[in-house]
mmCIF file of C-alpha atoms and ligand atoms in Angstrom:
data_model
loop_
_atom_site.group_PDB
_atom_site.id
_atom_site.type_symbol
_atom_site.label_atom_id
_atom_site.label_comp_id
_atom_site.label_asym_id
_atom_site.label_seq_id
_atom_site.Cartn_x
_atom_site.Cartn_y
_atom_site.Cartn_z
ATOM 1 C CA MET S 1 0.000 0.000 0.000
ATOM 2 C CA SER S 2 1.188 3.533 -0.725
ATOM 3 C CA CYS S 3 2.617 5.391 2.248
ATOM 4 C CA ILE S 4 1.435 8.855 3.316
ATOM 5 C CA THR S 5 4.302 11.109 4.386
ATOM 6 C CA ASN S 6 5.084 14.726 5.367
ATOM 7 C CA ASP S 7 8.729 14.385 4.366
ATOM 8 C CA VAL S 8 9.357 16.445 1.203
ATOM 9 C CA ASN S 9 12.978 15.284 0.978
ATOM 10 C CA SER S 10 12.087 11.618 0.741
ATOM 11 C CA VAL S 11 9.593 12.442 -2.035
ATOM 12 C CA VAL S 12 12.307 14.390 -3.898
ATOM 13 C CA GLU S 13 14.595 11.378 -3.514
ATOM 14 C CA ARG S 14 12.018 8.941 -4.871
ATOM 15 C CA LEU S 15 11.181 11.226 -7.830
ATOM 16 C CA SER S 16 14.903 11.551 -8.597
ATOM 17 C CA MET S 17 15.123 7.755 -8.757
ATOM 18 C CA GLY S 18 12.468 7.767 -11.498
ATOM 19 C CA ASP S 19 9.570 6.815 -9.229
ATOM 20 C CA ILE S 20 6.168 8.431 -9.229
ATOM 21 C CA ALA S 21 4.714 10.158 -6.129
ATOM 22 C CA ALA S 22 1.398 11.782 -5.292
ATOM 23 C CA ILE S 23 1.657 15.465 -4.456
ATOM 24 C CA PRO S 24 -0.755 18.018 -3.030
ATOM 25 C CA THR S 25 -1.823 21.077 -4.999
ATOM 26 C CA GLU S 26 -4.492 23.647 -4.186
ATOM 27 C CA THR S 27 -6.904 22.080 -6.718
ATOM 28 C CA VAL S 28 -6.617 18.287 -6.382
ATOM 29 C CA TYR S 29 -3.773 15.847 -5.654
ATOM 30 C CA GLY S 30 -1.542 15.039 -8.635
ATOM 31 C CA LEU S 31 0.355 11.872 -9.558
ATOM 32 C CA ALA S 32 3.776 13.340 -10.233
ATOM 33 C CA ALA S 33 6.813 12.270 -12.226
ATOM 34 C CA ASP S 34 10.015 13.842 -13.519
ATOM 35 C CA ALA S 35 9.012 15.677 -16.720
ATOM 36 C CA PHE S 36 12.303 14.634 -18.310
ATOM 37 C CA SER S 37 12.158 10.901 -17.601
ATOM 38 C CA ASP S 38 10.495 8.685 -20.209
ATOM 39 C CA SER S 39 10.147 5.761 -17.833
ATOM 40 C CA ALA S 40 8.697 7.866 -14.999
ATOM 41 C CA ILE S 41 6.147 9.478 -17.351
ATOM 42 C CA LYS S 42 5.156 6.030 -18.629
ATOM 43 C CA LYS S 43 4.597 4.901 -15.021
ATOM 44 C CA VAL S 44 2.103 7.748 -14.560
ATOM 45 C CA PHE S 45 0.089 6.622 -17.577
ATOM 46 C CA SER S 46 0.156 2.942 -16.629
ATOM 47 C CA THR S 47 -0.636 3.543 -12.935
ATOM 48 C CA LYS S 48 -3.664 5.667 -13.824
ATOM 49 C CA ASN S 49 -4.607 3.386 -16.699
ATOM 50 C CA ARG S 50 -4.731 6.546 -18.808
ATOM 51 C CA PRO S 51 -4.575 6.424 -22.609
ATOM 52 C CA ILE S 52 -1.207 7.769 -23.746
ATOM 53 C CA ASP S 53 -2.784 10.306 -26.094
ATOM 54 C CA HIS S 54 -4.236 12.207 -23.114
ATOM 55 C CA PRO S 55 -1.558 14.838 -22.531
ATOM 56 C CA LEU S 56 -0.303 15.767 -19.066
ATOM 57 C CA ILE S 57 0.010 19.129 -17.326
ATOM 58 C CA MET S 58 3.553 20.191 -16.516
ATOM 59 C CA HIS S 59 3.899 21.818 -13.066
ATOM 60 C CA ILE S 60 6.504 24.478 -12.438
ATOM 61 C CA ALA S 61 7.580 26.786 -9.609
ATOM 62 C CA PRO S 62 6.162 30.322 -10.047
ATOM 63 C CA GLN S 63 9.591 31.924 -10.453
ATOM 64 C CA TRP S 64 10.761 29.698 -13.309
ATOM 65 C CA ASP S 65 11.160 31.144 -16.793
ATOM 66 C CA LEU S 66 8.550 29.669 -19.144
ATOM 67 C CA THR S 67 10.493 30.530 -22.267
ATOM 68 C CA GLN S 68 12.732 27.496 -21.573
ATOM 69 C CA TRP S 69 9.879 25.334 -22.849
ATOM 70 C CA VAL S 70 7.528 27.514 -24.878
ATOM 71 C CA SER S 71 8.132 29.439 -28.076
ATOM 72 C CA HIS S 72 5.580 32.223 -27.733
ATOM 73 C CA ILE S 73 3.553 33.781 -24.919
ATOM 74 C CA PRO S 74 0.704 36.073 -26.034
ATOM 75 C CA ASP S 75 0.196 39.336 -24.107
ATOM 76 C CA TYR S 76 -3.122 38.140 -22.670
ATOM 77 C CA ALA S 77 -1.350 35.039 -21.288
ATOM 78 C CA TYR S 78 1.101 37.312 -19.459
ATOM 79 C CA ALA S 79 -1.880 39.200 -18.026
ATOM 80 C CA LEU S 80 -3.494 35.936 -16.896
ATOM 81 C CA MET S 81 -0.268 34.726 -15.276
ATOM 82 C CA GLU S 82 0.116 38.072 -13.540
ATOM 83 C CA SER S 83 -3.380 37.766 -12.068
ATOM 84 C CA PHE S 84 -3.699 34.059 -11.366
ATOM 85 C CA TRP S 85 -0.247 32.482 -10.949
ATOM 86 C CA PRO S 86 0.570 30.765 -8.794
ATOM 87 C CA GLY S 87 -2.943 29.356 -8.791
ATOM 88 C CA PRO S 88 -5.625 27.147 -10.334
ATOM 89 C CA LEU S 89 -5.041 28.201 -13.947
ATOM 90 C CA THR S 90 -3.368 26.066 -16.631
ATOM 91 C CA LEU S 91 -2.151 27.648 -19.874
ATOM 92 C CA ILE S 92 -1.731 25.756 -23.125
ATOM 93 C CA LEU S 93 1.197 27.261 -25.003
ATOM 94 C CA PRO S 94 3.207 26.398 -28.137
ATOM 95 C CA ILE S 95 6.236 24.208 -27.443
ATOM 96 C CA LYS S 96 9.763 25.315 -28.199
ATOM 97 C CA PRO S 97 10.931 22.568 -30.582
ATOM 98 C CA GLY S 98 12.831 19.829 -28.757
ATOM 99 C CA ALA S 99 12.349 21.372 -25.293
ATOM 100 C CA VAL S 100 9.559 19.115 -24.039
ATOM 101 C CA ASN S 101 9.309 15.334 -23.847
ATOM 102 C CA PRO S 102 6.732 14.284 -26.497
ATOM 103 C CA LEU S 103 5.331 11.678 -24.077
ATOM 104 C CA ILE S 104 3.897 14.555 -22.010
ATOM 105 C CA THR S 105 1.970 16.100 -24.854
ATOM 106 C CA GLY S 106 0.786 13.048 -26.759
ATOM 107 C CA GLY S 107 2.864 14.273 -29.692
ATOM 108 C CA GLN S 108 1.052 17.642 -29.873
ATOM 109 C CA THR S 109 2.956 20.856 -30.526
ATOM 110 C CA SER S 110 1.472 22.520 -27.435
ATOM 111 C CA ILE S 111 2.018 22.002 -23.719
ATOM 112 C CA ALA S 112 -0.245 22.631 -20.732
ATOM 113 C CA ILE S 113 1.625 24.341 -17.882
ATOM 114 C CA ARG S 114 0.651 25.520 -14.441
ATOM 115 C CA ALA S 115 2.276 26.881 -11.287
ATOM 116 C CA PRO S 116 0.409 25.473 -8.278
ATOM 117 C CA ASN S 117 -0.342 27.668 -5.296
ATOM 118 C CA HIS S 118 0.516 25.181 -2.592
ATOM 119 C CA ALA S 119 3.472 25.691 -0.251
ATOM 120 C CA LEU S 120 4.511 22.007 -0.194
ATOM 121 C CA ALA S 121 4.186 21.624 -3.983
ATOM 122 C CA GLN S 122 6.355 24.707 -4.459
ATOM 123 C CA GLU S 123 8.939 23.506 -1.921
ATOM 124 C CA LEU S 124 9.048 20.156 -3.703
ATOM 125 C CA LEU S 125 9.498 21.735 -7.157
ATOM 126 C CA LEU S 126 12.251 24.032 -5.910
ATOM 127 C CA LYS S 127 14.087 21.133 -4.269
ATOM 128 C CA PHE S 128 13.591 18.860 -7.285
ATOM 129 C CA LYS S 129 14.777 21.699 -9.550
ATOM 130 C CA LYS S 130 12.854 20.355 -12.565
ATOM 131 C CA PRO S 131 9.233 20.477 -13.747
ATOM 132 C CA LEU S 132 6.922 17.643 -12.731
ATOM 133 C CA VAL S 133 4.137 16.227 -14.842
ATOM 134 C CA ALA S 134 1.067 15.532 -12.728
ATOM 135 C CA PRO S 135 -2.388 14.456 -13.815
ATOM 136 C CA SER S 136 -4.982 14.176 -11.080
ATOM 137 C CA ALA S 137 -4.065 11.258 -8.795
ATOM 138 C CA ASN S 138 -7.102 9.075 -9.482
ATOM 139 C CA PRO S 139 -7.612 6.000 -11.644
ATOM 140 C CA PHE S 140 -8.643 7.180 -15.120
ATOM 141 C CA GLY S 141 -12.251 8.417 -15.277
ATOM 142 C CA LYS S 142 -12.803 8.439 -11.498
ATOM 143 C CA ILE S 143 -13.261 11.268 -8.980
ATOM 144 C CA SER S 144 -10.164 13.402 -8.399
ATOM 145 C CA PRO S 145 -8.697 13.171 -4.881
ATOM 146 C CA THR S 146 -8.694 16.141 -2.504
ATOM 147 C CA THR S 147 -6.923 14.438 0.426
ATOM 148 C CA ALA S 148 -3.898 12.145 0.740
ATOM 149 C CA TYR S 149 -6.201 9.424 2.041
ATOM 150 C CA HIS S 150 -8.320 9.630 -1.153
ATOM 151 C CA VAL S 151 -5.201 8.926 -3.208
ATOM 152 C CA GLN S 152 -4.318 5.933 -1.044
ATOM 153 C CA HIS S 153 -7.860 4.637 -1.342
ATOM 154 C CA GLY S 154 -7.782 4.964 -5.146
ATOM 155 C CA PHE S 155 -4.572 2.936 -5.534
ATOM 156 C CA PRO S 156 -4.707 0.208 -2.868
ATOM 157 C CA LYS S 157 -2.207 -2.045 -4.649
ATOM 158 C CA ASN S 158 0.509 0.531 -5.429
ATOM 159 C CA ASP S 159 3.480 1.551 -3.322
ATOM 160 C CA PHE S 160 4.356 5.134 -4.237
ATOM 161 C CA LEU S 161 4.784 7.909 -1.638
ATOM 162 C CA ILE S 162 1.910 10.331 -1.053
ATOM 163 C CA LEU S 163 3.006 13.757 0.178
ATOM 164 C CA ASP S 164 0.349 14.940 2.622
ATOM 165 C CA GLY S 165 -0.471 18.620 2.141
ATOM 166 C CA GLY S 166 -3.883 18.523 3.832
ATOM 167 C CA ARG S 167 -7.226 18.919 2.121
ATOM 168 C CA CYS S 168 -7.037 20.814 -1.187
ATOM 169 C CA THR S 169 -8.407 24.336 -0.703
ATOM 170 C CA VAL S 170 -9.967 24.688 -4.183
ATOM 171 C CA GLY S 171 -11.338 21.163 -4.541
ATOM 172 C CA VAL S 172 -11.787 20.954 -8.347
ATOM 173 C CA GLU S 173 -9.222 20.857 -11.171
ATOM 174 C CA SER S 174 -7.665 24.002 -12.649
ATOM 175 C CA THR S 175 -9.253 26.135 -15.362
ATOM 176 C CA ILE S 176 -7.472 25.393 -18.657
ATOM 177 C CA VAL S 177 -7.016 28.238 -21.142
ATOM 178 C CA SER S 178 -5.627 27.702 -24.599
ATOM 179 C CA ALA S 179 -3.188 30.516 -25.372
ATOM 180 C CA LEU S 180 -2.136 29.271 -28.803
ATOM 181 C CA GLU S 181 -3.609 32.126 -30.808
ATOM 182 C CA PRO S 182 -1.860 35.501 -30.525
ATOM 183 C CA LEU S 183 -5.039 37.546 -30.082
ATOM 184 C CA THR S 184 -7.788 35.216 -28.858
ATOM 185 C CA TYR S 185 -7.990 32.653 -26.091
ATOM 186 C CA ALA S 186 -10.258 29.648 -25.507
ATOM 187 C CA ILE S 187 -11.363 28.120 -22.200
ATOM 188 C CA VAL S 188 -10.980 24.391 -22.719
ATOM 189 C CA ARG S 189 -11.839 23.237 -19.188
ATOM 190 C CA PRO S 190 -13.908 25.331 -16.779
ATOM 191 C CA GLY S 191 -12.549 25.827 -13.278
ATOM 192 C CA ILE S 192 -12.921 28.017 -10.253
ATOM 193 C CA ILE S 193 -11.403 30.917 -12.202
ATOM 194 C CA ASP S 194 -14.466 31.426 -14.358
ATOM 195 C CA GLU S 195 -15.018 33.015 -17.749
ATOM 196 C CA ASP S 196 -16.029 36.381 -16.256
ATOM 197 C CA ARG S 197 -12.860 36.628 -14.169
ATOM 198 C CA ILE S 198 -10.722 35.725 -17.172
ATOM 199 C CA ALA S 199 -12.482 38.265 -19.398
ATOM 200 C CA ALA S 200 -12.060 40.947 -16.709
ATOM 201 C CA THR S 201 -8.303 40.344 -16.617
ATOM 202 C CA THR S 202 -7.577 40.847 -20.276
ATOM 203 C CA SER S 203 -8.825 43.154 -22.992
ATOM 204 C CA PHE S 204 -8.378 40.304 -25.476
ATOM 205 C CA LYS S 205 -11.359 38.303 -26.696
ATOM 206 C CA LYS S 206 -12.453 34.745 -26.211
ATOM 207 C CA GLN S 207 -12.415 32.774 -29.455
ATOM 208 C CA SER S 208 -15.821 32.682 -31.064
ATOM 209 C CA GLY S 209 -17.257 29.431 -32.386
ATOM 210 C CA GLY S 210 -15.600 26.043 -31.909
ATOM 211 C CA LYS S 211 -12.403 25.390 -30.059
ATOM 212 C CA ASN S 212 -9.204 25.069 -32.016
ATOM 213 C CA VAL S 213 -7.641 22.794 -29.423
ATOM 214 C CA ARG S 214 -8.030 19.078 -29.190
ATOM 215 C CA VAL S 215 -8.873 18.339 -25.550
ATOM 216 C CA PRO S 216 -8.411 14.643 -25.068
ATOM 217 C CA GLY S 217 -9.588 14.859 -21.449
ATOM 218 C CA GLY S 218 -12.809 16.480 -22.611
ATOM 219 C CA LEU S 219 -14.641 13.160 -22.625
ATOM 220 C CA SER S 220 -18.376 13.197 -22.107
ATOM 221 C CA SER S 221 -18.049 10.973 -19.022
ATOM 222 C CA HIS S 222 -15.448 11.569 -16.342
ATOM 223 C CA TYR S 223 -15.090 12.213 -12.603
ATOM 224 C CA GLN S 224 -17.306 9.213 -11.879
ATOM 225 C CA PRO S 225 -18.127 7.695 -8.478
ATOM 226 C CA GLU S 226 -18.537 3.918 -8.158
ATOM 227 C CA LYS S 227 -22.237 4.171 -7.373
ATOM 228 C CA LYS S 228 -24.714 5.294 -9.974
ATOM 229 C CA LEU S 229 -25.075 9.078 -9.845
ATOM 230 C CA TYR S 230 -28.222 10.777 -11.140
ATOM 231 C CA TYR S 231 -28.646 14.515 -11.503
ATOM 232 C CA VAL S 232 -31.782 16.613 -11.668
ATOM 233 C CA ASP S 233 -32.354 20.316 -12.336
ATOM 234 C CA ASP S 234 -34.680 20.916 -9.407
ATOM 235 C CA ILE S 235 -34.504 18.483 -6.510
ATOM 236 C CA GLY S 236 -38.079 19.422 -5.567
ATOM 237 C CA ASP S 237 -39.299 17.624 -8.716
ATOM 238 C CA ALA S 238 -37.570 14.443 -7.560
ATOM 239 C CA SER S 239 -39.188 14.367 -4.082
ATOM 240 C CA HIS S 240 -42.578 13.209 -5.263
ATOM 241 C CA TRP S 241 -41.211 10.532 -7.568
ATOM 242 C CA PHE S 242 -38.965 9.000 -4.910
ATOM 243 C CA ASP S 243 -41.868 9.006 -2.473
ATOM 244 C CA LYS S 244 -43.891 6.933 -4.927
ATOM 245 C CA VAL S 245 -41.222 4.390 -5.795
ATOM 246 C CA LYS S 246 -40.073 4.125 -2.159
ATOM 247 C CA LEU S 247 -36.392 4.534 -2.952
ATOM 248 C CA SER S 248 -34.013 6.351 -0.603
ATOM 249 C CA PRO S 249 -31.064 7.896 -2.408
ATOM 250 C CA TYR S 250 -28.063 9.690 -0.918
ATOM 251 C CA VAL S 251 -29.162 13.254 -1.719
ATOM 252 C CA LEU S 252 -26.784 16.149 -2.444
ATOM 253 C CA THR S 253 -28.595 19.465 -2.945
ATOM 254 C CA PHE S 254 -28.103 23.157 -3.473
ATOM 255 C CA SER S 255 -31.556 24.053 -2.123
ATOM 256 C CA GLN S 256 -33.889 23.034 0.669
ATOM 257 C CA ASN S 257 -36.538 21.721 -1.711
ATOM 258 C CA TYR S 258 -36.144 17.973 -1.255
ATOM 259 C CA GLN S 259 -39.080 16.451 0.649
ATOM 260 C CA GLY S 260 -38.806 12.802 -0.412
ATOM 261 C CA PRO S 261 -37.185 9.841 1.363
ATOM 262 C CA TYR S 262 -33.416 9.739 1.652
ATOM 263 C CA ALA S 263 -30.654 7.615 3.127
ATOM 264 C CA SER S 264 -28.633 10.769 3.853
ATOM 265 C CA LEU S 265 -28.907 14.371 2.777
ATOM 266 C CA TYR S 266 -26.226 17.010 2.366
ATOM 267 C CA GLN S 267 -26.815 20.607 1.296
ATOM 268 C CA PHE S 268 -23.905 22.434 -0.369
ATOM 269 C CA PRO S 269 -22.876 25.865 0.952
ATOM 270 C CA ASP S 270 -24.377 28.987 -0.690
ATOM 271 C CA ARG S 271 -21.142 30.366 -2.136
ATOM 272 C CA SER S 272 -20.002 28.669 -5.353
ATOM 273 C CA GLU S 273 -16.359 28.505 -4.238
ATOM 274 C CA ASP S 274 -17.324 26.801 -0.979
ATOM 275 C CA ALA S 275 -19.570 24.396 -2.879
ATOM 276 C CA ALA S 276 -16.732 23.543 -5.302
ATOM 277 C CA TYR S 277 -14.500 22.841 -2.297
ATOM 278 C CA GLU S 278 -17.084 20.324 -1.058
ATOM 279 C CA LEU S 279 -18.094 18.747 -4.394
ATOM 280 C CA TYR S 280 -15.675 15.811 -4.788
ATOM 281 C CA TYR S 281 -15.267 15.424 -1.042
ATOM 282 C CA ARG S 282 -19.014 14.942 -0.535
ATOM 283 C CA LEU S 283 -19.379 12.739 -3.604
ATOM 284 C CA ARG S 284 -16.800 10.393 -2.093
ATOM 285 C CA ILE S 285 -18.625 10.250 1.242
ATOM 286 C CA ALA S 286 -21.857 9.500 -0.613
ATOM 287 C CA ASP S 287 -20.048 6.877 -2.690
ATOM 288 C CA GLN S 288 -18.836 5.066 0.431
ATOM 289 C CA SER S 289 -22.242 5.154 2.128
ATOM 290 C CA ALA S 290 -24.685 2.255 2.233
ATOM 291 C CA ALA S 291 -27.131 4.065 -0.098
ATOM 292 C CA ASP S 292 -27.869 2.288 -3.389
ATOM 293 C CA PHE S 293 -27.255 5.370 -5.498
ATOM 294 C CA ILE S 294 -26.651 9.108 -5.352
ATOM 295 C CA LEU S 295 -29.043 11.841 -6.420
ATOM 296 C CA ILE S 296 -27.545 15.287 -6.957
ATOM 297 C CA GLU S 297 -29.181 18.579 -7.795
ATOM 298 C CA LEU S 298 -27.587 20.717 -10.492
ATOM 299 C CA PRO S 299 -26.346 24.064 -9.112
ATOM 300 C CA PRO S 300 -27.901 27.453 -9.926
ATOM 301 C CA LYS S 301 -27.211 28.876 -13.381
ATOM 302 C CA GLY S 302 -24.449 31.465 -13.828
ATOM 303 C CA GLN S 303 -20.745 31.590 -14.601
ATOM 304 C CA ALA S 304 -19.572 31.118 -11.015
ATOM 305 C CA TRP S 305 -21.435 27.791 -10.815
ATOM 306 C CA PHE S 306 -20.465 26.553 -14.258
ATOM 307 C CA VAL S 307 -17.492 24.462 -13.102
ATOM 308 C CA ILE S 308 -19.697 22.504 -10.685
ATOM 309 C CA ARG S 309 -22.436 21.994 -13.277
ATOM 310 C CA GLU S 310 -19.945 20.739 -15.871
ATOM 311 C CA ARG S 311 -18.346 18.251 -13.467
ATOM 312 C CA ILE S 312 -21.748 16.873 -12.395
ATOM 313 C CA LEU S 313 -22.939 16.496 -16.003
ATOM 314 C CA LYS S 314 -19.809 14.464 -16.786
ATOM 315 C CA ALA S 315 -19.970 12.366 -13.629
ATOM 316 C CA GLY S 316 -23.636 11.383 -13.738
ATOM 317 C CA SER S 317 -26.728 10.610 -15.808
ATOM 318 C CA PRO S 318 -30.028 12.518 -15.935
ATOM 319 C CA MET S 319 -32.671 11.303 -13.492
ATOM 320 C CA SER S 320 -35.045 10.814 -16.430
ATOM 321 C CA LEU S 321 -32.972 7.729 -17.340
ATOM 322 C CA MET S 322 -33.768 6.224 -13.979
ATOM 323 C CA GLU S 323 -37.461 7.074 -14.210
ATOM 324 C CA GLU S 324 -37.663 5.180 -17.496
ATOM 325 C CA ASN S 325 -36.702 1.988 -15.641
ATOM 326 C CA TYR S 326 -39.564 2.259 -13.154
ATOM 327 C CA CYS S 327 -43.241 2.011 -13.904
ATOM 328 C CA VAL S 328 -45.074 4.345 -11.523
ATOM 329 C CA ILE S 329 -48.819 3.794 -11.321
HETATM 330 O O1 TXA X 1 -5.812 21.103 -11.246
HETATM 331 C C1 TXA X 1 -5.285 20.422 -12.116
HETATM 332 O O2 TXA X 1 -5.158 20.807 -13.281
HETATM 333 C C2 TXA X 1 -4.763 19.036 -11.680
HETATM 334 C C3 TXA X 1 -3.621 19.228 -10.686
HETATM 335 C C4 TXA X 1 -2.997 17.925 -10.251
HETATM 336 O O3 TXA X 1 -2.690 20.099 -11.217
HETATM 337 N N1 TXA X 1 -4.351 18.282 -12.810
HETATM 338 C C5 TXA X 1 -5.213 17.763 -13.705
HETATM 339 O O4 TXA X 1 -4.615 17.002 -14.678
HETATM 340 O O5 TXA X 1 -6.414 17.934 -13.644
HETATM 341 P P1 TXA X 1 -5.411 15.995 -15.605
HETATM 342 O O6 TXA X 1 -4.362 15.251 -16.345
HETATM 343 O O7 TXA X 1 -6.342 15.188 -14.801
HETATM 344 O O8 TXA X 1 -6.154 16.927 -16.604
HETATM 345 C C6 TXA X 1 -5.403 17.630 -17.565
HETATM 346 C C7 TXA X 1 -6.246 17.999 -18.727
HETATM 347 C C8 TXA X 1 -6.665 16.817 -19.541
HETATM 348 O O9 TXA X 1 -8.022 17.005 -19.906
HETATM 349 C C9 TXA X 1 -5.764 16.901 -20.751
HETATM 350 O O10 TXA X 1 -6.286 16.323 -21.885
HETATM 351 C C10 TXA X 1 -5.607 18.405 -20.899
HETATM 352 O O11 TXA X 1 -5.479 18.840 -19.565
HETATM 353 N N2 TXA X 1 -4.348 18.775 -21.598
HETATM 354 C C11 TXA X 1 -3.093 18.590 -21.169
HETATM 355 N N3 TXA X 1 -2.209 19.021 -22.093
HETATM 356 C C12 TXA X 1 -2.930 19.486 -23.139
HETATM 357 C C13 TXA X 1 -2.593 20.055 -24.396
HETATM 358 N N4 TXA X 1 -1.343 20.227 -24.782
HETATM 359 N N5 TXA X 1 -3.612 20.409 -25.219
HETATM 360 C C14 TXA X 1 -4.897 20.229 -24.840
HETATM 361 N N6 TXA X 1 -5.291 19.693 -23.650
HETATM 362 C C15 TXA X 1 -4.311 19.323 -22.820
HETATM 363 MG MG1 MG X 2 -7.975 14.221 -14.199
#
């Protein structure tokens, strides 16, 4: 079983030997490897069971010079880095030829880079002196971990070190912005830094129409718990139906409208950032409960809630699918 530790030096040592290690960041825990070691990068893919054409994010210390690895940084990307780095923002930038291991990028000519805002992650990077690739430290397609224990639980048969940096303060993965075009950007994965905050930071425009970036992680299903997860727009609508069929789900809501039977009920906090912090954490508790399945309400509309909505839509199925399987008289 993997061992949870507070000792940064032993993690640096293991990474230097070409091992993988789980590391804390402010968003979710990452499964890290030396960005310059073929064999270590391959271990990340095989441990996660991740297809090799799903590129990895390279993590750097905030003070490192990006131009070592990238050929061009648009002005709006500088503005975004100024505002949000270190922090939960990943930038996709064009690679400087030969500077980046092609295993990281799935052979693409762009690389995703971020500087995490977590004291232990930064200490580790500075001591390791090289960038680390780190996808979220969960088996492919499952819920991202926000504590060291979650990582251990996800990989019961592995024996890498897990650096314990406490519970992740953001709780969902970074916002990813494609900065490949000189004058327009595209948001390729929503995050806690939402579209409005990005637009307010730069006078440049979001790309109109389709995205010009291939996002291999943009699968329609992702972030999934083990139990069946159903979502519904208004939890009040579900109350009546569950009453009739006499089923008691584990209920996760954003409102106080649920009146039906439940095995357990949790209401998310009112602020979107606090709710994002709780999202994966609460889904895991629900997943480990005795309830047969989980019912979750979609959050309110609006940019600030978009990251939560998107994650739920990818993790679950609409409640209408469940209703089809029951004949209510
Ligand atoms: O918050 C985060 O971003 C966490 C922590 C550990 O830093 N990491 C994370 O990594 O969420 P991962 O591998 O689970 O998600 C990275 C996403 C994937 O959807 C991947 O396809 C996309 O970033 N990506 C990476 N490099 C890319 C590139 N060059 N072009 C387009 N998409 C890329
Ligand atoms: Mg992931």
